[in-house]
CSV table of C-alpha atoms and ligand atoms in Angstrom, one decimal:
chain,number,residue,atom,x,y,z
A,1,UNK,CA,40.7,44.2,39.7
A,2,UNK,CA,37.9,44.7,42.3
A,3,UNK,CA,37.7,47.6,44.3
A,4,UNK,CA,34.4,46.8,46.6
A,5,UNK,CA,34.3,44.9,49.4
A,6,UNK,CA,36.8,42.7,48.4
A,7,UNK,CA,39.4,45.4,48.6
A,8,UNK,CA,41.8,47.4,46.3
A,9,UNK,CA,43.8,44.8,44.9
A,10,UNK,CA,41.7,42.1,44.6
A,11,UNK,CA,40.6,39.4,41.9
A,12,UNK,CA,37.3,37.8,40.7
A,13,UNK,CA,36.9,35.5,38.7
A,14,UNK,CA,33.7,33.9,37.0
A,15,UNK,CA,32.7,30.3,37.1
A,16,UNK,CA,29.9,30.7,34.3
A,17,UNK,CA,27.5,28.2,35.2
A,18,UNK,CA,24.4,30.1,34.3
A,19,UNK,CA,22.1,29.8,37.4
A,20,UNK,CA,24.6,28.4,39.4
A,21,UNK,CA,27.4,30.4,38.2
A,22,UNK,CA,29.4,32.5,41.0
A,23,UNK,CA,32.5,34.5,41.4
A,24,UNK,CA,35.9,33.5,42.8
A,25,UNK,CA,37.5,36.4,45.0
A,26,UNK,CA,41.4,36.1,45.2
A,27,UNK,CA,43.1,38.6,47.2
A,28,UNK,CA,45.1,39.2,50.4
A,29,UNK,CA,43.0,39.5,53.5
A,30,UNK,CA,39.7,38.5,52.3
A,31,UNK,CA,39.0,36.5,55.8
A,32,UNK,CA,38.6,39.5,57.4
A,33,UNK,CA,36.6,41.5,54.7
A,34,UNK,CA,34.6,37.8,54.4
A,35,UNK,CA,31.3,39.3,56.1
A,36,UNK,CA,31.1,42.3,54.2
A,37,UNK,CA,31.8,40.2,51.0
A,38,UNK,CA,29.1,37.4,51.5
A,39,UNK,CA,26.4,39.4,52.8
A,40,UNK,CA,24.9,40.3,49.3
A,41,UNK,CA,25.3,36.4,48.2
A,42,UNK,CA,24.0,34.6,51.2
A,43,UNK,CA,20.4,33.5,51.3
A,44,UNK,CA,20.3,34.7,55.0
A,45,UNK,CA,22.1,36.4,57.5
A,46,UNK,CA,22.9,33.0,59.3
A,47,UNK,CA,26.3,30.5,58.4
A,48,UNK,CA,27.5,27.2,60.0
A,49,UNK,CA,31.3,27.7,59.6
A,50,UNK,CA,32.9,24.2,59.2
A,51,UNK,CA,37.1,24.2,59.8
A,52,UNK,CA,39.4,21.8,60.8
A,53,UNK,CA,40.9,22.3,64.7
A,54,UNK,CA,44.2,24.0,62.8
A,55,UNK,CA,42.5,26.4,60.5
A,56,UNK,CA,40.2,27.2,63.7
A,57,UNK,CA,43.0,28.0,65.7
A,58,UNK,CA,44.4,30.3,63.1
A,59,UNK,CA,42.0,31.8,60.8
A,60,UNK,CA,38.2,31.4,62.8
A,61,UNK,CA,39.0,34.6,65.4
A,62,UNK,CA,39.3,36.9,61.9
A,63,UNK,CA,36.6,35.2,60.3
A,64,UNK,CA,33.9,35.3,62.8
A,65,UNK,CA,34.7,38.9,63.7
A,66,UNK,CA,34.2,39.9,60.5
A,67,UNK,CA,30.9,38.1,60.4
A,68,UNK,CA,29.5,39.1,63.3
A,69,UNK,CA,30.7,42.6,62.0
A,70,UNK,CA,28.3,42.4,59.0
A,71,UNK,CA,25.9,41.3,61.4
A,72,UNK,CA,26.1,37.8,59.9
A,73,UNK,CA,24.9,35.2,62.1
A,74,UNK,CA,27.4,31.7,62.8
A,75,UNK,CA,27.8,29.0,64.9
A,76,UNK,CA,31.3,27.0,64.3
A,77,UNK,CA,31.6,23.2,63.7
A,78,UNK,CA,35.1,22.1,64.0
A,79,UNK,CA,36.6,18.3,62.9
A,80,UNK,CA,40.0,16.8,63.5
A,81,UNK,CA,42.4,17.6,60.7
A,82,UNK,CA,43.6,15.4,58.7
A,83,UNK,CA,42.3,12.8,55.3
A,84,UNK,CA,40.9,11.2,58.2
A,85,UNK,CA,37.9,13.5,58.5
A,86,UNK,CA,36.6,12.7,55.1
A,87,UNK,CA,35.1,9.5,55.9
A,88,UNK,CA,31.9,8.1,56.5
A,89,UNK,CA,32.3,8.1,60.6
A,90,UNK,CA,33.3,11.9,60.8
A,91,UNK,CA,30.6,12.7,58.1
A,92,UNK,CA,27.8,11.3,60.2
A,93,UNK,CA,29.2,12.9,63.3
A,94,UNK,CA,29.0,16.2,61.1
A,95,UNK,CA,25.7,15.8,60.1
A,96,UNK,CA,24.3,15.3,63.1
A,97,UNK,CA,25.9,18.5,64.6
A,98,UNK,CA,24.4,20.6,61.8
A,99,UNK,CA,20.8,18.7,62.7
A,100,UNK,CA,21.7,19.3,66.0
A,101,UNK,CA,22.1,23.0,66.1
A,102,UNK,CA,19.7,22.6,64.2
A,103,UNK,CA,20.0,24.1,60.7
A,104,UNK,CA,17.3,25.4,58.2
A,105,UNK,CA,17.4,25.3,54.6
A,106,UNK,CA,19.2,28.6,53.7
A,107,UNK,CA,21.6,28.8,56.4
A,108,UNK,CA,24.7,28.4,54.4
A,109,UNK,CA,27.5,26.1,55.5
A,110,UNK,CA,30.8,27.9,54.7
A,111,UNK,CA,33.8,25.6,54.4
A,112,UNK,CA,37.1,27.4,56.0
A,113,UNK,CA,40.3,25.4,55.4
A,114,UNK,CA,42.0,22.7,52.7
A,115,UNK,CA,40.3,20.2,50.7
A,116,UNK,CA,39.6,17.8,53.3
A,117,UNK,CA,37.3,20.3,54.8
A,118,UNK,CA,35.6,21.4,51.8
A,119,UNK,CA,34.8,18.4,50.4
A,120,UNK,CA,33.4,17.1,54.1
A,121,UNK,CA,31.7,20.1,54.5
A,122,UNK,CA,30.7,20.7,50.8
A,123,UNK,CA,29.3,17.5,51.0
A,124,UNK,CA,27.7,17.7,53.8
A,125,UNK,CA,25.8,20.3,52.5
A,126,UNK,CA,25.4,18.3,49.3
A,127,UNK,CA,23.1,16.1,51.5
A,128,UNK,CA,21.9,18.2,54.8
A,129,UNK,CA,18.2,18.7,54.4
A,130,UNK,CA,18.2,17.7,50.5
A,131,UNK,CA,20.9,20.8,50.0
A,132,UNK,CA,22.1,23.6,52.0
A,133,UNK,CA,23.8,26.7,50.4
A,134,UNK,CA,27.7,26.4,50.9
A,135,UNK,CA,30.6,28.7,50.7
A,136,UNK,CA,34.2,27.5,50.3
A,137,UNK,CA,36.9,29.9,52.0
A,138,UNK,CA,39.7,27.8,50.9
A,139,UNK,CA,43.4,28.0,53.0
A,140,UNK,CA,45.7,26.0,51.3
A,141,UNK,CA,47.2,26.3,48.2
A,142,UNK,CA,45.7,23.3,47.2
A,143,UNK,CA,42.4,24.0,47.8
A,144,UNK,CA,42.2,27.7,46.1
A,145,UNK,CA,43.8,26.5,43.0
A,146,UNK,CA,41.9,23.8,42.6
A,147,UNK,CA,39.4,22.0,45.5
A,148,UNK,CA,37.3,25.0,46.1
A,149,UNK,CA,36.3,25.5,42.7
A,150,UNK,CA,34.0,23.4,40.6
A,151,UNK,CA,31.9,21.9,43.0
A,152,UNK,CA,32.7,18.4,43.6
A,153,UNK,CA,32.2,17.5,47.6
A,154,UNK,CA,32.8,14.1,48.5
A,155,UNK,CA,34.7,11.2,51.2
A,156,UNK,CA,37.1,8.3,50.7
A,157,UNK,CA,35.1,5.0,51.3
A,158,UNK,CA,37.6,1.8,52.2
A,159,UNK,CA,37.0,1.2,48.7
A,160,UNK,CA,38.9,4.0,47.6
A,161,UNK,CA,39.4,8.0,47.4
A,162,UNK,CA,36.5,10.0,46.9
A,163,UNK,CA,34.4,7.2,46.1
A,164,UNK,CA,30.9,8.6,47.5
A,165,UNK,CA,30.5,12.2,46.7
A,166,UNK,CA,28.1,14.8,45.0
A,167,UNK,CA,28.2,17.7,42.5
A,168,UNK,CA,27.5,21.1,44.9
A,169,UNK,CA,28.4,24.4,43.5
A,170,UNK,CA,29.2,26.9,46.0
A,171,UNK,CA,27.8,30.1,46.0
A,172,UNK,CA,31.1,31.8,46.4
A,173,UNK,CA,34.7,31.3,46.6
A,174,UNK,CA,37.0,33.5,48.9
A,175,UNK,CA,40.5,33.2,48.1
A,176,UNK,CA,42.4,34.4,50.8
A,177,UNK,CA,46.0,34.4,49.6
A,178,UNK,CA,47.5,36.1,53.5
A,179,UNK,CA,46.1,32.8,55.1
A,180,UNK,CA,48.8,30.8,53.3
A,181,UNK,CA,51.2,32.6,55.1
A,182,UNK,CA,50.5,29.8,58.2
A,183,UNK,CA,50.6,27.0,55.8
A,184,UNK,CA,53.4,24.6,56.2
A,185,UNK,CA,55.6,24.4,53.4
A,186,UNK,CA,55.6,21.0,52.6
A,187,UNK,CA,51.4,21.5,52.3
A,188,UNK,CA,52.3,24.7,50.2
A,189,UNK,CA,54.5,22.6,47.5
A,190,UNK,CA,51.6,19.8,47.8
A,191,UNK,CA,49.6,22.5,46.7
A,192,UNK,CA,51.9,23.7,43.9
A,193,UNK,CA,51.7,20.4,42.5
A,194,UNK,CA,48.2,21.5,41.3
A,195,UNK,CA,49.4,24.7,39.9
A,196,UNK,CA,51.4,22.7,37.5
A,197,UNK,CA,49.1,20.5,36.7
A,198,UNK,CA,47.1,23.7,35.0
A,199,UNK,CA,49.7,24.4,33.0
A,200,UNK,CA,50.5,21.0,31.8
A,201,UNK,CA,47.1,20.1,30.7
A,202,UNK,CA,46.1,23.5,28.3
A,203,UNK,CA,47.9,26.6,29.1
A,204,UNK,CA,51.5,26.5,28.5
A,205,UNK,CA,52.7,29.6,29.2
A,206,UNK,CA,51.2,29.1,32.7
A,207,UNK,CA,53.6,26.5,32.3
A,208,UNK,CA,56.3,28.4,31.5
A,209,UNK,CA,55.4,31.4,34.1
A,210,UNK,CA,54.9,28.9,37.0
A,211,UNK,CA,59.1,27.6,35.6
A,212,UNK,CA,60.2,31.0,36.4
A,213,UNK,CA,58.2,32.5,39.4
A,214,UNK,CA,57.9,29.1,41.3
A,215,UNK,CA,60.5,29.6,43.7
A,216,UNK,CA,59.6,33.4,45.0
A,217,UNK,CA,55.8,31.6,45.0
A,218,UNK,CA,57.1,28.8,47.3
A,219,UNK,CA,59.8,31.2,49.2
A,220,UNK,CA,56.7,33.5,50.5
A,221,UNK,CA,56.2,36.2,47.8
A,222,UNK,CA,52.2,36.9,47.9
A,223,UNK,CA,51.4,38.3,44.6
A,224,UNK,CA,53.1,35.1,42.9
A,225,UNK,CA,50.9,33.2,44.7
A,226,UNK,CA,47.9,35.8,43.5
A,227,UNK,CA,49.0,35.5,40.1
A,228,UNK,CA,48.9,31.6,40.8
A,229,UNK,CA,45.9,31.1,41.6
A,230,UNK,CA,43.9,33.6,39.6
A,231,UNK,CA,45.7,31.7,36.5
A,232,UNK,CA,44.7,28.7,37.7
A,233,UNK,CA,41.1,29.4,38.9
A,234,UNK,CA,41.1,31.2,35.3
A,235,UNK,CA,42.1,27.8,33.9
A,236,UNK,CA,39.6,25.0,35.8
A,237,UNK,CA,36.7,27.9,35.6
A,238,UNK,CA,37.5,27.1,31.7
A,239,UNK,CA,36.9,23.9,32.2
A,240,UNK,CA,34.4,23.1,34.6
A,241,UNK,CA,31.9,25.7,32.6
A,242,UNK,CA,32.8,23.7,29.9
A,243,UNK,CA,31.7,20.4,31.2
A,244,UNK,CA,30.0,21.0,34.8
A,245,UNK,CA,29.5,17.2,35.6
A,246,UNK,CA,32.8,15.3,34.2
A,247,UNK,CA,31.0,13.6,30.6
A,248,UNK,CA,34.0,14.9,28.8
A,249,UNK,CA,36.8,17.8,28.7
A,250,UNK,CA,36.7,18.2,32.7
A,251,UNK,CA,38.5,14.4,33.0
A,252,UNK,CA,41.4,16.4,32.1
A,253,UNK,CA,41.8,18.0,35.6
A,254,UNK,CA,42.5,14.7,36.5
A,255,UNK,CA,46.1,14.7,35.0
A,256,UNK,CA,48.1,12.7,37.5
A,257,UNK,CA,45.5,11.4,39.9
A,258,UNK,CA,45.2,7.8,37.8
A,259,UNK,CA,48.3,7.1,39.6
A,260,UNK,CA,48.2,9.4,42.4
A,261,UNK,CA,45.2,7.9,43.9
A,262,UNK,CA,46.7,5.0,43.6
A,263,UNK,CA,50.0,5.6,45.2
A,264,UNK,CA,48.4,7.7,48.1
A,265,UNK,CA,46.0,4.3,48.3
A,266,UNK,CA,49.2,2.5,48.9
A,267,UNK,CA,50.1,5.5,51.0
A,268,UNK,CA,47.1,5.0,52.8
A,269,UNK,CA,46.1,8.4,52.5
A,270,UNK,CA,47.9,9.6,55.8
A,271,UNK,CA,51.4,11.8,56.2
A,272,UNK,CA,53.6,9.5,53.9
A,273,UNK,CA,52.2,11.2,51.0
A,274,UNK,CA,50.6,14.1,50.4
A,275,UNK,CA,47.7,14.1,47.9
A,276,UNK,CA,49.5,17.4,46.0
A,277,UNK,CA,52.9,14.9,46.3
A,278,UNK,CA,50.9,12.1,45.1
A,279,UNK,CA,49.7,14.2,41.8
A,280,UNK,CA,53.3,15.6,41.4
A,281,UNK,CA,54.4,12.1,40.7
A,282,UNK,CA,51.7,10.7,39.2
A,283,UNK,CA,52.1,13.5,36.6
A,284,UNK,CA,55.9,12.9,36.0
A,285,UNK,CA,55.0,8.7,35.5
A,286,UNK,CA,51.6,10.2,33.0
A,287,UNK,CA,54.0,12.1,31.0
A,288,UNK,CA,56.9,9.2,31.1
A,289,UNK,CA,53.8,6.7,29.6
A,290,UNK,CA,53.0,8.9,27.0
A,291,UNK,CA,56.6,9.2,25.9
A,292,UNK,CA,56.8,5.3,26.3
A,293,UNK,CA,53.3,5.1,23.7
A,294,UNK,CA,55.8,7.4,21.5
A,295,UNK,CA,53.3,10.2,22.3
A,296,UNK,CA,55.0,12.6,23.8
A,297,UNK,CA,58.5,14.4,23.2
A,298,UNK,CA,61.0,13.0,25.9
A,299,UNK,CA,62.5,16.7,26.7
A,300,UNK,CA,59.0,17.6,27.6
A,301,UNK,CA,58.5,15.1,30.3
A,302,UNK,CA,62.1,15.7,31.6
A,303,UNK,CA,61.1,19.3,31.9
A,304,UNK,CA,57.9,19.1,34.1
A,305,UNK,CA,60.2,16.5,36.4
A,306,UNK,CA,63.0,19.1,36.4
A,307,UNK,CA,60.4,22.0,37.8
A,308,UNK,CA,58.9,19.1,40.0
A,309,UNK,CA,62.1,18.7,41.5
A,310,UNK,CA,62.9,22.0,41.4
A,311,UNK,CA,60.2,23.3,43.9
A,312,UNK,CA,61.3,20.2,46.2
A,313,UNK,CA,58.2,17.8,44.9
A,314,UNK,CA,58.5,13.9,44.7
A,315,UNK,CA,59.1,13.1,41.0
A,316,UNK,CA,59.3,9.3,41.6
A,317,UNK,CA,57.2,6.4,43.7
A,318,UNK,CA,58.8,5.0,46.7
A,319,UNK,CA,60.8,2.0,45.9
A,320,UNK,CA,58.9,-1.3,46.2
A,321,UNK,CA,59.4,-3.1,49.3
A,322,UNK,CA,57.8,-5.8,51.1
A,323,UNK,CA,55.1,-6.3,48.6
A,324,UNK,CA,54.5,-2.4,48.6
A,325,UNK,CA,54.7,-0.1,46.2
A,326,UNK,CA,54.7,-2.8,43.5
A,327,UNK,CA,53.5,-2.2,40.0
A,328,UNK,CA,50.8,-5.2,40.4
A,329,UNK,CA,49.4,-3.5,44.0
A,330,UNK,CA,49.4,0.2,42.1
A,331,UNK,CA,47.7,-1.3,39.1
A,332,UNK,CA,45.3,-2.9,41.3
A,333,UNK,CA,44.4,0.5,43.3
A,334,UNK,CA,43.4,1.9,39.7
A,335,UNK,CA,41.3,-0.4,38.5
A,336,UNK,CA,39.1,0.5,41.9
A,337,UNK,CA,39.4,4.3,41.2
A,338,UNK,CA,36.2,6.2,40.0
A,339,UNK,CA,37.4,7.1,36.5
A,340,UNK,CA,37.3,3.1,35.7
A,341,UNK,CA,34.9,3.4,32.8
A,342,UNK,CA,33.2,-0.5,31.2
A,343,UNK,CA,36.3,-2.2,33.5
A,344,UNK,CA,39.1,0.4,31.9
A,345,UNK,CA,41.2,3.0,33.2
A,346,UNK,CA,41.1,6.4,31.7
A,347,UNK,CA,44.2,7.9,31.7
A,348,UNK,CA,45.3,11.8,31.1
A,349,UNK,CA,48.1,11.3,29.0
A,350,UNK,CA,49.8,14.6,27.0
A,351,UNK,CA,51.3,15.4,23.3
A,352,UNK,CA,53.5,17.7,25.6
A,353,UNK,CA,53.4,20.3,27.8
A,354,UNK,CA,50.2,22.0,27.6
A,355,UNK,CA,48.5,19.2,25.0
A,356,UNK,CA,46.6,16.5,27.6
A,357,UNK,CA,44.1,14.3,26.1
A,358,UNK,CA,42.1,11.1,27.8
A,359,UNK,CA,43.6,7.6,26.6
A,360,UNK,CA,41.8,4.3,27.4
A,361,UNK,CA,43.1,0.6,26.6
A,362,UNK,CA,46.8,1.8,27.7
A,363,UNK,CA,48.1,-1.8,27.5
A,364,UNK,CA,49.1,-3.2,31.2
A,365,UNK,CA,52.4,-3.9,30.0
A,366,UNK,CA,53.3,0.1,29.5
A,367,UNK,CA,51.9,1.0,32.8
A,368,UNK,CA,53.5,-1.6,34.8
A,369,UNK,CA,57.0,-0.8,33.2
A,370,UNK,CA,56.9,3.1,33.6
A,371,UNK,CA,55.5,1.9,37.5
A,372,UNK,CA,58.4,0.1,37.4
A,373,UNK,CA,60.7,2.7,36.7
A,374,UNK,CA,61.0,2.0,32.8
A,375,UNK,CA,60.7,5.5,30.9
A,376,UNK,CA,60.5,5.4,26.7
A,377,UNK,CA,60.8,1.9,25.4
B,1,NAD,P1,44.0,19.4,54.0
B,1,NAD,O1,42.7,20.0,53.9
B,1,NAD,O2,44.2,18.2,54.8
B,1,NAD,O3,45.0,20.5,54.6
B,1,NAD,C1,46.4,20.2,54.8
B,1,NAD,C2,46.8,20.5,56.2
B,1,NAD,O4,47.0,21.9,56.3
B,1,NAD,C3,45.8,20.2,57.3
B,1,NAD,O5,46.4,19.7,58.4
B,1,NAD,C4,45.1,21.5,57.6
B,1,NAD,O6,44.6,21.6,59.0
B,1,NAD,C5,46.2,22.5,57.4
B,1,NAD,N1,45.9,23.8,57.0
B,1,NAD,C6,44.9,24.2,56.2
B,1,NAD,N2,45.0,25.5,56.0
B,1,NAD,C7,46.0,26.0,56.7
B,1,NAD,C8,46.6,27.3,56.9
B,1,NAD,N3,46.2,28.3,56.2
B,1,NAD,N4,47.6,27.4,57.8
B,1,NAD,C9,48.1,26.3,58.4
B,1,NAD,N5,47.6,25.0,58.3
B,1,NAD,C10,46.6,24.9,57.4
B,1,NAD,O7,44.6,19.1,52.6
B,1,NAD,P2,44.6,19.8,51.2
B,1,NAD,O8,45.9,19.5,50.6
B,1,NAD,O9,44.2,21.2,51.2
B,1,NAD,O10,43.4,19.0,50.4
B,1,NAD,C11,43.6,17.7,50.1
B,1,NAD,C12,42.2,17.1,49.8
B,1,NAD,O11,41.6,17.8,48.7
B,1,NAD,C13,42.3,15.6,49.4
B,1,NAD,O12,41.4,14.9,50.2
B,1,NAD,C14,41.9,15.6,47.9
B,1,NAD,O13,41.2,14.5,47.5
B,1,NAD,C15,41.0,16.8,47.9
B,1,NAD,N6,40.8,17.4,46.5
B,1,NAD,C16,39.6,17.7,46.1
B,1,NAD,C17,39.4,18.2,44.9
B,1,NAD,C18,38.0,18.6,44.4
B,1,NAD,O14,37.8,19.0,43.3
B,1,NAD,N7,37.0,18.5,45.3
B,1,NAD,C19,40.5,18.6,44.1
B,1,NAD,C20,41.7,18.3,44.5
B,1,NAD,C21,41.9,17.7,45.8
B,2,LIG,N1,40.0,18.3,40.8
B,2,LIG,C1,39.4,17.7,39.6
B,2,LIG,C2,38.1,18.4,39.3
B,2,LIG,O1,37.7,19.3,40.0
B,2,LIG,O2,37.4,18.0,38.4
C-alpha cells in the first residue's frame, strides 16, 4: 500500500529493469492525483498529453487540472479513436504535431487512454527526436493489465498487426482503476480477456481467483478490478524483467495472439472483433491444440472456455463463410505475424492451466482441424 501522493489505498508495483526500471501505480482516482504523482519522475515540468477524442472527452478536464495544479506544463494532442489510429497515416500526422508544437527532448509525452493510444503515442515517442520520455496513464482494462506495461509501442502496417514498432519503457505507469467506470462493457470483458490470460500462462491461482471474482469485476466492483490488475501487472512485471526484449520467456504473454491476430486480421482489426475478444478465443483454440498434440488435460481447456463464456467472451471463431474465416485464410494471416521465426510459427501452447510453454513445428494438419472446429483427435 502507498500512502503518498498516490493516495491511501493505493498500489505500486515494480518493473525491475535496472536503469530503466519504474513503478506501476494502481489505485482509484490517480488521474486527478496524476500531477502530484509525476512531478518527482518527469525530466521537466513540461508533458504533451496524447488521448483519443473519447478518453479526452472524459478523463483530459481531471487530468490537466491536476497538472496544471502541480504546476506541470501540457499541451494536448488528441487522434480519432479507434485501431485505425495506429497506422502509419495517423502516426505521421502525430509526429508532426509534436514537431509542430514544437517539442524538446525531455518534454515527456504521456499516453492517456487504451492501447491504441499507447502504443501510437508510445511510439511516437520511441522515435520523436531519437526518444522522448513517455508516460502511460492507461484507461481500459486492457491497457492497465497488460498494454501499458513492458514497453512495447508500435502500429499495424497492411502487412499485419503491430508489424513496425519499438521497445520504449515508460517512465511511469498510472493505473487509474475509477476511469474504467466509463468504459463500455464489451471493451471491459475485451480487457478481461487479458486478465485470464495471466493466469493461464504461470499463476494459477490467479486463475482460479479471477473463476470466482470475475463477475463482481465485470458487474462494477472496483477493488476486484484493483486486485486484477495489480495481480496481473505483478505477473507481466515477472516477466518482462525477466526477458525485457522478447529472446525467450516473455513470448509467453503472447498466449492466444498466434490466432488472435489472425482472426482480428480476418476481422480487419475494426468493431467485429475486439483485440481482448480475439485473445479470448484464440486462447480457447491454443488450449484445444494442445489437447489435440495430447499435451494438455481436456477438462483444463473446457475450464478456461467455461470462465470465457462465463464473463460473456467469444470462445469460438465465426463460422466460415464466403471464403472467410476459413482455416487456410487464418493459417495464412499467421504465417505473416511477427512471431514467424526461420518461416515457422511459434505457438504458446499449455500442460494446463497455469503451465504455457512455446511450441514450433505444430504440424498444419493440427492447426487447421482445431481452426476448423475439431478439438482432441
Ligand atoms: P482502445 O485503445 O481502442 O480502446 C477501446 C475503446 O475504448 C476506444 O474507443 C477508446 O476511445 C475507448 N476508451 C478508452 N478508455 C476509455 C474509458 N476509460 N472510458 C470510455 N471509453 C474509453 O483499445 P484497447 O482494447 O485498450 O487496446 C487494444 C490495442 O492494444 C490493440 O491495438 C493491441 O494490439 C494493443 N495491445 C498492445 C500491447 C502491448 O504490449 N503494447 C498488449 C496488448 C494489446
Ligand atoms: N503483450 C505482450 C507483451 O507485452 O509482451
Amino acid at each position: 500500500m502507498e500512502g503518498d501522493a498516490a493516495g491511501a489505498g493505493a498500489e505500486r508495483v515494480r518493473v525491475e529493469l535496472g536503469a530503466r526500471g519504474y513503478d506501476i501505480h494502481i489505485g482509484s482516482g490517480l488521474i486527478t492525483r496524476a500531477g502530484a504523482l509525476l512531478r518527482r519522475v518527469l525530466p521537466m515540468g513540461r508533458v504533451v498529453v496524447v488521448t483519443d477524442e473519447t478518453v479526452a472527452a472524459l478523463h483530459l478536464p481531471a487530468l490537466a487540472l491536476s497538472l496544471a495544479e502541480a504546476g506541470i506544463r501540457y499541451d494536448a494532442v488528441v487522434v480519432p479513436a479507434g485501431e485505425e489510429s495506429k497506422a502509419l497515416a495517423p502516426l505521421g500526422d502525430l509526429l508532426d504535431r509534436l514537431l509542430a508544437l514544437p517539442v524538446e527532448r525531455k518534454v515527456a509525452v504521456l499516453a492517456l487512454g487504451g492501447g491504441v493510444v499507447g502504443d501510437l503515442a508510445g511510439f511516437a515517442a520511441a522515435i520523436t527526436l531519437r526518444g522522448l520520455p513517455l508516460v502511460q496513464v492507461p484507461t481500459t482494462l486492457l491497457a492497465q493489465v497488460d498494454s501499458a506495461v513492458g514497453g512495447k509501442t508500435g502500429i499495424t502496417s497492411r502487412h499485419g498487426k503491430n508489424l513496425i514498432g519499438a521497445f520504449h519503457q515508460p517512465l511511469a505507469v498510472l493505473a487509474d482503476v475509477a476511469s474504467l467506470a466509463t468504459l463500455p462493457p464489451r471493451e471491459l470483458r475485451a480487457g478481461y480477456a487479458e486478465v485470464v490470460k495471466m493466469g493461464v500462462i504461470d499463476r494459477p491461482d490467479f486463475f482460479a481467483w479471477a473463476e470466482e471474482n470475475g463477475g463482481r469485476l465485470i458487474a462494477g466492483d472496483e477493488a476486484a478490478r484493483a486486485e486484477a490488475v495489480r495481480r496481473s501487472c505483478l505477473a507481466k512485471a515477472a516477466i518482462v524483467g525477466e526477458d525485457e526484449r522478447e529472446e525467450g520467456r516473455r513470448a509467453l504473454l503472447n498466449l492466444g495472439h498466434t490466432f488472435g491476430h489472425a482472426l482480428e486480421a480476418e476481422a480487419g482489426f475494426g468493431e467485429e472483433l475486439r483485440h481482448g475478444e480475439a485473445v479470448a478465443i484464440g486462447m480457447v483454440l491454443a488450449l484445444r491444440l494442445s489437447v489435440r498434440l495430447g499435451l494438455c488435460p481436456p477438462a483444463d481447456a473446457e475450464r478456461l472456455a467455461r470462465h470465457l463464456a462465463a464473463v460473456g467472451l467469444p470462445t469460438r471463431s465465426p463460422a466460415p463463410s464466403a471464403g472467410r474465416w476459413t482455416p487456410n485464410a487464418l493459417i495464412a494471416h499467421m504465417t505473416r505475424d511477427k512471431k514467424v521465426a526461420d518461416g515457422r510459427i511459434t505457438f504458446v501452447l499449455a500442460r494446463g492451466i497455469g503451465r504455457a510453454f512455446l511450441a514450433r513445428d505444430i504440424p498444419r494438419a493440427d492447426v487447421e482441424a482445431v481452426l476448423a472446429g475439431g478439438g482432441a483427435s
